[in-house]
Short mmCIF file of C-alpha atoms and ligand atoms in Angstrom, two decimals:
data_model
loop_
_atom_site.label_atom_id
_atom_site.label_comp_id
_atom_site.label_asym_id
_atom_site.label_seq_id
_atom_site.Cartn_x
_atom_site.Cartn_y
_atom_site.Cartn_z
CA MET A 1 47.47 57.84 175.47
CA LYS A 2 45.02 55.92 173.29
CA LEU A 3 46.41 54.09 170.24
CA ILE A 4 44.42 54.12 167.02
CA ALA A 5 46.06 51.68 164.64
CA ALA A 6 45.45 50.78 160.99
CA ASN A 7 46.20 47.29 159.74
CA TRP A 8 46.06 47.54 155.97
CA LYS A 9 46.65 43.78 155.54
CA MET A 10 47.46 42.92 151.88
CA ASN A 11 46.16 46.20 150.44
CA LEU A 12 47.55 49.37 148.82
CA THR A 13 50.58 49.55 146.54
CA PRO A 14 53.44 52.03 147.14
CA SER A 15 51.85 54.61 144.81
CA GLN A 16 48.45 54.17 146.48
CA THR A 17 50.20 54.59 149.84
CA LYS A 18 51.53 57.96 148.70
CA GLU A 19 48.03 59.03 147.60
CA TYR A 20 46.61 57.83 150.91
CA PHE A 21 48.95 60.00 152.97
CA GLU A 22 48.34 63.02 150.75
CA LYS A 23 44.69 62.81 151.82
CA PHE A 24 45.10 61.45 155.35
CA LEU A 25 47.80 63.67 156.86
CA PRO A 26 45.95 67.01 156.42
CA LEU A 27 42.86 65.40 158.01
CA VAL A 28 44.72 64.51 161.21
CA GLU A 29 47.03 67.54 161.28
CA GLY A 30 47.79 68.76 164.77
CA ILE A 31 46.30 65.78 166.61
CA LYS A 32 48.79 65.01 169.36
CA ASP A 33 46.67 63.65 172.21
CA ARG A 34 46.40 60.14 170.75
CA GLU A 35 48.83 57.87 168.96
CA ILE A 36 48.11 57.17 165.30
CA LEU A 37 49.74 54.10 163.78
CA ILE A 38 49.73 52.79 160.22
CA CYS A 39 50.80 49.21 159.47
CA PRO A 40 51.10 48.97 155.65
CA PRO A 41 52.40 45.99 153.68
CA PHE A 42 56.21 45.59 153.60
CA THR A 43 56.36 46.97 150.07
CA SER A 44 54.96 50.31 151.24
CA LEU A 45 57.25 50.76 154.24
CA CYS A 46 59.95 52.62 152.33
CA VAL A 47 57.64 55.23 150.81
CA ALA A 48 55.62 55.50 154.04
CA ASN A 49 58.77 56.09 156.08
CA GLU A 50 59.92 58.85 153.75
CA ILE A 51 56.54 60.57 153.99
CA LEU A 52 56.14 60.09 157.75
CA ARG A 53 59.67 61.13 158.71
CA ASP A 54 59.35 63.94 161.28
CA LYS A 55 55.58 63.39 161.39
CA TRP A 56 53.60 62.42 164.45
CA VAL A 57 51.97 59.44 162.67
CA LYS A 58 53.85 56.23 163.48
CA LEU A 59 54.72 53.29 161.29
CA GLY A 60 54.37 49.61 162.11
CA ALA A 61 54.82 46.24 160.41
CA GLN A 62 52.25 43.48 160.10
CA ASN A 63 54.62 40.54 160.39
CA PHE A 64 58.31 39.49 160.57
CA HIS A 65 60.56 36.50 161.09
CA TYR A 66 62.04 36.03 164.56
CA GLU A 67 65.58 35.31 163.30
CA ALA A 68 67.86 38.25 162.45
CA LYS A 69 68.94 36.86 159.07
CA GLY A 70 69.52 33.63 157.21
CA ALA A 71 68.11 31.11 154.77
CA TYR A 72 64.41 31.91 155.21
CA THR A 73 63.18 32.52 151.67
CA GLY A 74 60.50 35.18 151.50
CA GLU A 75 60.87 36.32 155.11
CA ILE A 76 61.68 39.76 156.57
CA SER A 77 63.63 40.30 159.79
CA LEU A 78 63.36 42.94 162.47
CA ILE A 79 66.84 44.24 161.58
CA MET A 80 65.50 45.00 158.10
CA LEU A 81 62.35 46.60 159.47
CA LYS A 82 64.25 48.79 161.91
CA GLU A 83 65.69 50.76 158.97
CA PHE A 84 62.17 51.98 158.24
CA ASP A 85 61.76 53.48 161.72
CA ILE A 86 59.18 50.96 162.78
CA SER A 87 57.67 51.68 166.19
CA TYR A 88 55.36 48.66 166.44
CA VAL A 89 54.92 45.17 165.04
CA ILE A 90 51.72 43.16 164.96
CA VAL A 91 52.22 39.64 166.33
CA GLY A 92 49.80 36.72 166.21
CA HIS A 93 47.09 38.26 164.06
CA SER A 94 44.29 35.73 163.60
CA GLU A 95 44.92 35.67 159.85
CA ARG A 96 48.52 34.60 160.59
CA ARG A 97 47.24 32.01 163.06
CA TRP A 98 44.40 30.52 161.00
CA ILE A 99 45.47 31.02 157.37
CA PHE A 100 49.24 30.59 157.81
CA GLY A 101 49.22 28.15 160.70
CA GLU A 102 51.13 30.21 163.28
CA SER A 103 51.13 28.46 166.64
CA ASP A 104 51.19 30.03 170.09
CA GLU A 105 54.78 28.73 170.39
CA LEU A 106 55.86 30.54 167.19
CA ILE A 107 54.11 33.67 168.40
CA ASN A 108 56.12 33.39 171.63
CA LYS A 109 59.36 33.33 169.60
CA LYS A 110 58.28 36.36 167.62
CA LEU A 111 57.30 38.26 170.75
CA THR A 112 60.69 37.44 172.27
CA ALA A 113 62.46 38.78 169.18
CA ALA A 114 60.41 41.99 169.03
CA LEU A 115 61.17 42.73 172.69
CA GLN A 116 64.87 42.00 172.12
CA TYR A 117 64.96 44.47 169.23
CA GLY A 118 63.06 47.11 171.17
CA ILE A 119 60.06 47.26 168.84
CA ARG A 120 56.80 47.34 170.77
CA PRO A 121 54.66 44.34 169.83
CA ILE A 122 50.89 44.44 169.48
CA LEU A 123 49.88 40.90 170.39
CA CYS A 124 46.56 39.87 168.84
CA VAL A 125 44.31 37.40 170.63
CA GLY A 126 40.71 36.32 170.20
CA GLU A 127 38.37 33.39 170.06
CA ARG A 128 36.70 31.73 167.06
CA ILE A 129 32.92 31.53 166.81
CA GLU A 130 32.73 27.89 167.93
CA GLU A 131 34.86 28.71 170.97
CA ARG A 132 32.62 31.65 171.83
CA GLU A 133 29.50 29.53 171.47
CA ALA A 134 31.07 26.91 173.75
CA GLY A 135 31.65 29.59 176.41
CA LEU A 136 35.42 29.37 176.00
CA THR A 137 36.23 33.02 175.18
CA PHE A 138 38.11 33.80 178.40
CA LYS A 139 39.91 30.45 178.46
CA VAL A 140 41.09 30.82 174.84
CA VAL A 141 42.30 34.38 175.38
CA GLU A 142 44.07 33.40 178.60
CA THR A 143 45.84 30.45 176.95
CA GLN A 144 46.95 32.56 173.99
CA ILE A 145 48.37 35.24 176.28
CA ARG A 146 50.04 32.84 178.74
CA ILE A 147 51.85 30.89 176.00
CA ALA A 148 52.78 34.05 174.07
CA LEU A 149 54.31 35.50 177.25
CA SER A 150 55.99 32.32 178.42
CA GLY A 151 59.52 33.26 179.55
CA LEU A 152 58.62 36.93 179.03
CA GLU A 153 56.60 37.36 182.21
CA ALA A 154 58.75 40.29 183.35
CA TYR A 155 57.93 42.24 180.16
CA THR A 156 54.17 42.53 180.41
CA ASP A 157 54.42 46.33 180.33
CA SER A 158 56.45 46.34 177.11
CA LEU A 159 53.67 45.29 174.75
CA ASP A 160 50.12 46.17 173.81
CA ILE A 161 47.40 43.60 173.23
CA ALA A 162 44.61 43.67 170.65
CA TYR A 163 41.47 41.72 171.43
CA GLU A 164 40.15 40.71 168.02
CA PRO A 165 37.40 38.08 168.14
CA VAL A 166 37.91 36.09 164.94
CA TRP A 167 34.19 36.07 164.12
CA ALA A 168 34.12 39.87 164.20
CA ILE A 169 36.98 40.43 161.75
CA GLY A 170 35.88 41.63 158.33
CA THR A 171 32.31 40.45 158.90
CA GLY A 172 30.50 43.71 159.67
CA ASN A 173 29.49 41.99 162.91
CA PRO A 174 31.53 43.60 165.72
CA ALA A 175 31.49 42.52 169.35
CA THR A 176 29.29 44.73 171.49
CA PRO A 177 31.31 47.39 173.33
CA GLU A 178 30.10 45.82 176.59
CA ASP A 179 31.36 42.35 175.61
CA ALA A 180 34.69 43.83 174.52
CA GLN A 181 34.95 45.67 177.85
CA LEU A 182 34.53 42.37 179.77
CA VAL A 183 37.35 40.71 177.84
CA HIS A 184 39.60 43.78 178.06
CA ALA A 185 39.16 43.97 181.85
CA PHE A 186 39.91 40.25 182.06
CA ILE A 187 43.12 40.67 180.00
CA LYS A 188 44.33 43.52 182.21
CA GLU A 189 43.65 41.51 185.36
CA LEU A 190 45.43 38.50 183.84
CA LEU A 191 48.61 40.53 183.25
CA PHE A 192 48.77 41.42 186.95
CA GLY A 193 48.48 37.69 187.66
CA ILE A 194 51.27 36.81 185.21
CA ASN A 195 53.71 39.46 186.44
CA PRO A 196 53.66 40.43 190.12
CA ASN A 197 55.53 43.63 189.18
CA HIS A 198 53.18 44.58 186.32
CA ARG A 199 52.62 48.34 186.22
CA GLY A 200 49.47 48.35 184.08
CA GLU A 201 51.08 50.10 181.09
CA THR A 202 49.78 47.61 178.52
CA ARG A 203 47.05 49.05 176.35
CA VAL A 204 44.28 46.72 175.24
CA LEU A 205 42.91 47.60 171.79
CA TYR A 206 39.69 46.32 170.27
CA GLY A 207 39.63 45.09 166.65
CA GLY A 208 36.90 43.56 164.50
CA SER A 209 34.54 45.47 162.17
CA VAL A 210 35.35 48.86 163.69
CA ASN A 211 34.03 51.72 161.54
CA PRO A 212 33.43 55.48 161.92
CA GLN A 213 29.90 54.80 163.16
CA ASN A 214 30.80 52.46 166.03
CA SER A 215 34.32 53.54 167.02
CA SER A 216 33.29 56.08 169.66
CA GLU A 217 31.12 53.51 171.45
CA PHE A 218 34.14 51.24 171.90
CA LEU A 219 36.38 54.10 173.00
CA LYS A 220 33.88 55.07 175.72
CA MET A 221 34.54 51.77 177.47
CA LYS A 222 36.81 52.00 180.52
CA ASP A 223 39.32 49.37 179.39
CA VAL A 224 39.31 50.00 175.64
CA ASP A 225 42.62 51.82 175.19
CA GLY A 226 42.51 52.01 171.42
CA LEU A 227 41.46 50.30 168.21
CA LEU A 228 43.04 48.09 165.56
CA VAL A 229 41.19 48.79 162.34
CA GLY A 230 41.28 46.72 159.15
CA GLY A 231 38.85 47.42 156.30
CA ALA A 232 37.78 50.88 157.48
CA SER A 233 41.40 52.06 157.65
CA LEU A 234 41.89 51.67 153.89
CA ASP A 235 39.98 54.83 153.13
CA PRO A 236 41.83 57.88 154.50
CA GLU A 237 38.62 59.78 155.28
CA SER A 238 37.04 56.91 157.14
CA PHE A 239 40.20 56.22 159.16
CA ALA A 240 40.58 59.93 159.96
CA LYS A 241 36.98 59.92 161.25
CA ILE A 242 37.80 56.98 163.51
CA VAL A 243 40.96 58.72 164.77
CA LYS A 244 38.87 61.80 165.59
CA SER A 245 35.85 59.98 167.02
CA PHE A 246 36.59 60.77 170.67
P1 13P B 1 38.36 44.61 160.13
O1 13P B 1 38.39 45.99 160.77
O2 13P B 1 38.37 44.63 158.65
O3 13P B 1 37.26 43.77 160.73
O4 13P B 1 39.75 43.89 160.55
C1 13P B 1 40.16 43.93 161.87
C2 13P B 1 41.54 43.43 161.95
O5 13P B 1 41.80 42.27 161.68
C3 13P B 1 42.59 44.37 162.33
O6 13P B 1 43.80 43.73 162.60
#
């Protein structure tokens, strides 16, 4: 089943979250043939969980600390998140990597923790513009995935991966669906190389300037198994259009 996910990033307060769902839920009522996921900020998880309880729309978190508890001022653990019925966590988003300095090694620790706690990770990978221009896209994506999955090779089916080229995020300049398809096919092939027992259950999502006008073109691609949407997910009508665009 395709996964259409919203990453709200640092947007929408708890009261705005409530207003969002009042508009969004009727627009996607009855849609059961695709998974819909909302990843709000931590501060909206409580209200979102109350609204989404017994609903088909799933809830995810954008970030977490890999330890269960302890002296980590300002951090949130997976034990805490589990109380909000989180189904997914985003790991290694490029904003975490490039603004907050998360390394591939830290991302590996986070992935390990998410798998331990039984919350399905969405691992984000993608090249920066200078890496793309140097012809390094596949190498960068491969390195990010290999280090993230180091020691976790047997669990390749227990996560989803989002290909989000950094230059396409929030720029209005998406990858072409054909370019995304090439990277998605490469990622799927790579997973079979990493785990000889891989069953091919990992979905590869595309993210980066997805909007209601271009979403269906991405979803037509053979190896695009869903979308991770930032800016265009903040408006309930626009995200509902993306959800319904195939
Ligand atoms: P935009 O859709 O705003 O480009 O953001 C994509 C993204 O980073 C989703 O995680």
